[in-house]
mmCIF file with all atom_site columns, C-alpha atoms in Angstrom:
data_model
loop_
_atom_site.group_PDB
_atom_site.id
_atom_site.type_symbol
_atom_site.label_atom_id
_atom_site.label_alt_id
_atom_site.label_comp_id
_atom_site.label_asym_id
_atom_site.label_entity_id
_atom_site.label_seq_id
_atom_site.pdbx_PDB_ins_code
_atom_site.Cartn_x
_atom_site.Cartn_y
_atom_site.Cartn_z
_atom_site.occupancy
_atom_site.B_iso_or_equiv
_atom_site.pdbx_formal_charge
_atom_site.auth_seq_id
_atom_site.auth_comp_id
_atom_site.auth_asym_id
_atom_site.auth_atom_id
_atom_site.pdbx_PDB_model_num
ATOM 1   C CA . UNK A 1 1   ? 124.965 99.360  95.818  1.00 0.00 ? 12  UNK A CA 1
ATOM 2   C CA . UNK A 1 2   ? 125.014 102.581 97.664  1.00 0.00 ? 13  UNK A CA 1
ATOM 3   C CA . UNK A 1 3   ? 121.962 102.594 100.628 1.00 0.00 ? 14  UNK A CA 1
ATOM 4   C CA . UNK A 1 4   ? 119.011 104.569 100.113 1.00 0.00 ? 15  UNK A CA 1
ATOM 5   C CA . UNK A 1 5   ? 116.147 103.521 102.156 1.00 0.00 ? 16  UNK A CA 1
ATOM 6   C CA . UNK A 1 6   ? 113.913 102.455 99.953  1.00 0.00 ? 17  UNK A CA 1
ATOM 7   C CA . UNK A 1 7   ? 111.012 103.776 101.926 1.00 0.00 ? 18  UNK A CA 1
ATOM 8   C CA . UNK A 1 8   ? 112.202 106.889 102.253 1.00 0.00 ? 19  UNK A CA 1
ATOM 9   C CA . UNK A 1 9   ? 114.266 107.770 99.377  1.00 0.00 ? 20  UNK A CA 1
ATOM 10  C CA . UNK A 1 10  ? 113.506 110.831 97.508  1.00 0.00 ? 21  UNK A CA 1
ATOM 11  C CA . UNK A 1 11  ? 112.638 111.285 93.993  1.00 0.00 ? 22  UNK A CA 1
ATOM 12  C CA . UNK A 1 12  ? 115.101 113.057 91.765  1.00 0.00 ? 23  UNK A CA 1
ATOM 13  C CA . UNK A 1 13  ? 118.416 112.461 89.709  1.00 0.00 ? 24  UNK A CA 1
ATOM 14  C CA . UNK A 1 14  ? 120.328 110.385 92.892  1.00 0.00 ? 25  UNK A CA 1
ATOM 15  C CA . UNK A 1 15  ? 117.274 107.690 92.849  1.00 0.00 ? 26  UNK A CA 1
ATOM 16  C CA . UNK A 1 16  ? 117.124 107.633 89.186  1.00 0.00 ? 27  UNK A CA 1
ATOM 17  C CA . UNK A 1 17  ? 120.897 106.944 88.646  1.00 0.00 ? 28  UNK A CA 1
ATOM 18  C CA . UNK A 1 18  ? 121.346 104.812 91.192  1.00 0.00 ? 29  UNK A CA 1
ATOM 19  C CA . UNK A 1 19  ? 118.630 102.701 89.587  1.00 0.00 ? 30  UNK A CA 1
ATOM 20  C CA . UNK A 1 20  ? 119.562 102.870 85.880  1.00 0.00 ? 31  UNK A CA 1
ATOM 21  C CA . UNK A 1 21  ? 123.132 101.920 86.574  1.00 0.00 ? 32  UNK A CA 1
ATOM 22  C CA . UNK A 1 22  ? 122.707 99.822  88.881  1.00 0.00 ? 33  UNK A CA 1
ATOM 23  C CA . UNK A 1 23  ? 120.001 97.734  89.276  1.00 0.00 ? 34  UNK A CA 1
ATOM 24  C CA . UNK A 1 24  ? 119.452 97.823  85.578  1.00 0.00 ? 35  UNK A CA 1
ATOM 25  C CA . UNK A 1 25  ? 123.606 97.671  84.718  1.00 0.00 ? 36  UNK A CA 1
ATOM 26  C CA . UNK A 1 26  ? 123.288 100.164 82.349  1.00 0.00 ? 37  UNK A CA 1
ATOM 27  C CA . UNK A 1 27  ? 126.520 102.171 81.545  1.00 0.00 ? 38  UNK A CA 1
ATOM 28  C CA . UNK A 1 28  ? 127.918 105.202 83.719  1.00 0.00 ? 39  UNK A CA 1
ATOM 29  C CA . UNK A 1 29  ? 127.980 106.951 79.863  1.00 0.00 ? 40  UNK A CA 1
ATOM 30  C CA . UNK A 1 30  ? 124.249 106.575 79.077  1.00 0.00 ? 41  UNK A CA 1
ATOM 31  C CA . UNK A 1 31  ? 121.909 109.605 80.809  1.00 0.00 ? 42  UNK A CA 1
ATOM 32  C CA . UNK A 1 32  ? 119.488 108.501 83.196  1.00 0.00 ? 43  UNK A CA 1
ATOM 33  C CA . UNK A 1 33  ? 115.893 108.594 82.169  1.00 0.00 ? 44  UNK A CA 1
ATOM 34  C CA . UNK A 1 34  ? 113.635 110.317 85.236  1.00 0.00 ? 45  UNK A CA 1
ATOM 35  C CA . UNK A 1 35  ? 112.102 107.101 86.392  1.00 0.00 ? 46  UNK A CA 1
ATOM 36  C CA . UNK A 1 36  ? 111.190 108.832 89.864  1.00 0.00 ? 47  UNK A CA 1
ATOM 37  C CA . UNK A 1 37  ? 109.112 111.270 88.796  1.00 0.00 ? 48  UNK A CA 1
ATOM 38  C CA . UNK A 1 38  ? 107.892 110.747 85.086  1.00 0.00 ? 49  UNK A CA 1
ATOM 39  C CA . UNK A 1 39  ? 104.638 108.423 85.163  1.00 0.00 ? 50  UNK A CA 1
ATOM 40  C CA . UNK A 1 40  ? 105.806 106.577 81.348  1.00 0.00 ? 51  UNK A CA 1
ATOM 41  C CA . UNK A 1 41  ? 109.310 106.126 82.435  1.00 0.00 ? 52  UNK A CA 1
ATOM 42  C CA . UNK A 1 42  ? 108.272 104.527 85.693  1.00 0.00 ? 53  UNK A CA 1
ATOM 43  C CA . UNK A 1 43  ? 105.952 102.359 83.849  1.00 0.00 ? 54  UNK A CA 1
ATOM 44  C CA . UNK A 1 44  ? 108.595 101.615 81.556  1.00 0.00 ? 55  UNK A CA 1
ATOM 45  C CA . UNK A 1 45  ? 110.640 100.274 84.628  1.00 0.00 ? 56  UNK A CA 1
ATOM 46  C CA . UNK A 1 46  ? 107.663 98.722  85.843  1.00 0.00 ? 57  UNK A CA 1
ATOM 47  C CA . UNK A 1 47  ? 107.308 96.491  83.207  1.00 0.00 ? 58  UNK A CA 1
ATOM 48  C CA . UNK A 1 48  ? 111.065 95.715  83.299  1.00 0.00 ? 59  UNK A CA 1
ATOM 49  C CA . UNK A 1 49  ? 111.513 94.476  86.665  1.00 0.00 ? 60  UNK A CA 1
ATOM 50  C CA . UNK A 1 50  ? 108.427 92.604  86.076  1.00 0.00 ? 61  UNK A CA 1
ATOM 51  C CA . UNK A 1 51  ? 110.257 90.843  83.401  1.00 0.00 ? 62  UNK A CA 1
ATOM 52  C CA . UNK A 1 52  ? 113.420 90.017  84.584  1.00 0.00 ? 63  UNK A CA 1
ATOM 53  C CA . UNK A 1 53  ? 111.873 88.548  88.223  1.00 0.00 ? 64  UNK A CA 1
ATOM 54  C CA . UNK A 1 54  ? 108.801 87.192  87.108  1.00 0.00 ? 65  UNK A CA 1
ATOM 55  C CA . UNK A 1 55  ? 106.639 89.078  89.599  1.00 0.00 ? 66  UNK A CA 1
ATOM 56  C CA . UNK A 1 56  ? 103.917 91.414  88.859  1.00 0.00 ? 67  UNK A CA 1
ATOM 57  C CA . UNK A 1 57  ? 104.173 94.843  90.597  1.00 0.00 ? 68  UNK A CA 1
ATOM 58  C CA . UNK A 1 58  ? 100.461 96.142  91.705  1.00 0.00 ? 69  UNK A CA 1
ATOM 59  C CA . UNK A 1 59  ? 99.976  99.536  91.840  1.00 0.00 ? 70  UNK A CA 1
ATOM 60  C CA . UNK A 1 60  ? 96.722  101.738 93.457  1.00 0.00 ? 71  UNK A CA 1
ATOM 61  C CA . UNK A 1 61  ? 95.544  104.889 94.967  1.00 0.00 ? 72  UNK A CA 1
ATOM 62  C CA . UNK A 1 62  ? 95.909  104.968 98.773  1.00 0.00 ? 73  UNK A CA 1
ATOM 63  C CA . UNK A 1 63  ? 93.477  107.447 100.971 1.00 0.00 ? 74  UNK A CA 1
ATOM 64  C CA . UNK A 1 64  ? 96.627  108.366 102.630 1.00 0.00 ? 75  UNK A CA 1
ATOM 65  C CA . UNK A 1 65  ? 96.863  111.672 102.921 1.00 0.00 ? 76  UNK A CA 1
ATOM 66  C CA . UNK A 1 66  ? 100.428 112.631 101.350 1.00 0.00 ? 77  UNK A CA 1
ATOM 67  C CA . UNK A 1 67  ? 100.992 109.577 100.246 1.00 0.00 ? 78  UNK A CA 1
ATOM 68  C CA . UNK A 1 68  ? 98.871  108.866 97.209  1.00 0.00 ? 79  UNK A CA 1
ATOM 69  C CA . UNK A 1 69  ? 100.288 106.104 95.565  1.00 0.00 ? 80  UNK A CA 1
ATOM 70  C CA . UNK A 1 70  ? 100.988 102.464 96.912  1.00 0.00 ? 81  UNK A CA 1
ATOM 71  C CA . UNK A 1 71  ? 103.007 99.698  94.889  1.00 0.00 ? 82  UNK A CA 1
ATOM 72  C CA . UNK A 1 72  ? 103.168 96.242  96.168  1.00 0.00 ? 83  UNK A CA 1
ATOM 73  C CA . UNK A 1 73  ? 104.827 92.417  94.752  1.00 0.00 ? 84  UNK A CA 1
ATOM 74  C CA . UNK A 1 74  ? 103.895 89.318  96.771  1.00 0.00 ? 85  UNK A CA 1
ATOM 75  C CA . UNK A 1 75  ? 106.582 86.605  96.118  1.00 0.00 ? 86  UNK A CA 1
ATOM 76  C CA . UNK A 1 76  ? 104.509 84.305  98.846  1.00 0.00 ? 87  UNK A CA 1
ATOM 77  C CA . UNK A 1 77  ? 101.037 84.647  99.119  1.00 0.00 ? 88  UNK A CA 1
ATOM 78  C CA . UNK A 1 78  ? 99.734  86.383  101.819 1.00 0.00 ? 89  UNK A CA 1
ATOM 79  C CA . UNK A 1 79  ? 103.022 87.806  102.220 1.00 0.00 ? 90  UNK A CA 1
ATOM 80  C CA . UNK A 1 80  ? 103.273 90.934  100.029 1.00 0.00 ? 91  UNK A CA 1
ATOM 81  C CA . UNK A 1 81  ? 105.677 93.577  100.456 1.00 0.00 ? 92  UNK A CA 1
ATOM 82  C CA . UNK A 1 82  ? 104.036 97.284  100.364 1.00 0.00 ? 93  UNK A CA 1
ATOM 83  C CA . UNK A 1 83  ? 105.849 100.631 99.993  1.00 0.00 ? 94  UNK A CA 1
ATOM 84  C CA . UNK A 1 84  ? 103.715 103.986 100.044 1.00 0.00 ? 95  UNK A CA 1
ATOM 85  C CA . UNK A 1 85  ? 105.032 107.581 98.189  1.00 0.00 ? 96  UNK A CA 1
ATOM 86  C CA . UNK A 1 86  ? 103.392 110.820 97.088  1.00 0.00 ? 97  UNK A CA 1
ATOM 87  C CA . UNK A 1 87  ? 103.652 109.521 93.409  1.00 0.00 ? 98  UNK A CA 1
ATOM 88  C CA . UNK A 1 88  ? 103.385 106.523 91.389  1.00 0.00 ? 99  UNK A CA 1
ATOM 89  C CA . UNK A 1 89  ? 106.359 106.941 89.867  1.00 0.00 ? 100 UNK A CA 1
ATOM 90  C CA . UNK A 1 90  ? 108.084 106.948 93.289  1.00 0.00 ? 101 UNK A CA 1
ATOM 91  C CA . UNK A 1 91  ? 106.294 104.149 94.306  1.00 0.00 ? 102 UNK A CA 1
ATOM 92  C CA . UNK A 1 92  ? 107.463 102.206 91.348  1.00 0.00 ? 103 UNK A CA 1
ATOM 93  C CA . UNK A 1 93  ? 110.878 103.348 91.929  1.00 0.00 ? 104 UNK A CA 1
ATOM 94  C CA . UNK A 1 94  ? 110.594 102.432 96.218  1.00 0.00 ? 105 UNK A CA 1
ATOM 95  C CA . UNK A 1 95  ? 109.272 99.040  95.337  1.00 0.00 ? 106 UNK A CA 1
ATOM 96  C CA . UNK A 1 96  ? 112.073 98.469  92.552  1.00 0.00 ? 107 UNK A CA 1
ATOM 97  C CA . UNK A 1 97  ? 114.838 99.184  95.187  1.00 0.00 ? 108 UNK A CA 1
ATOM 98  C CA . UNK A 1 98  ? 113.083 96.758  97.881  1.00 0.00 ? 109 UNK A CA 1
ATOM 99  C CA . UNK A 1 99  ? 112.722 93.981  95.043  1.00 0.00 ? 110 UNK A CA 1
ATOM 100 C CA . UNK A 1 100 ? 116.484 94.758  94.179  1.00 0.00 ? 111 UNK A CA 1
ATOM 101 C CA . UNK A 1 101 ? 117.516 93.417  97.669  1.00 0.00 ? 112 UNK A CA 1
ATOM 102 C CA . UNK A 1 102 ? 115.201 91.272  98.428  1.00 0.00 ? 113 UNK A CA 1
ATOM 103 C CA . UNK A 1 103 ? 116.251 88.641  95.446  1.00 0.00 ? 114 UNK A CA 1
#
């Protein structure tokens, strides 16, 4: 998988791609839908990646300034892993990269 950092990576086409192809192994023929910056479509993969690893993704309003939107799993409690963005959808999308790698 090619690196983007996923707690830096941008929202936009590259990020969506690189997550519709392949994380979710869909084919290099099928567009991507704009999980990075449309709210349902990040929701949609939301609820995927909760489904295939069994691990609920929670989501919340930071008092960040510029970064809005937290998304967090914990696979061992008290050990959650946090990513911050300027949207939800780009939070889903951070935290779907880090639970990617961190199988």
């Amino acid at each position: 998988m090619p690196h983007l950092d996923p707690y830096q990576s941008e929202a936009g086409p590259e990020l969506d791609s690189l997550i519709h192809h392949q994380v979710l192994g869909n084919p290099r023929t099928e567009a991507s839908p704009c999980y990075s910056t449309d709210s349902e479509q990040a929701e949609e993969l939301k609820k995927m990646m909760e489904t295939r690893y069994g691990t609920t993704f929670m989501c919340g309003r930071t008092s960040i300034r510029g970064k809005a939107w937290f998304a967090r799993y914990e696979i061992d409690r008290g050990n959650p892993t946090e990513v911050i963005a300027e949207t939800y959808a780009l939070a889903v999308c951070r935290l779907t990269l880090l639970r990617t790698v961190s199988r």
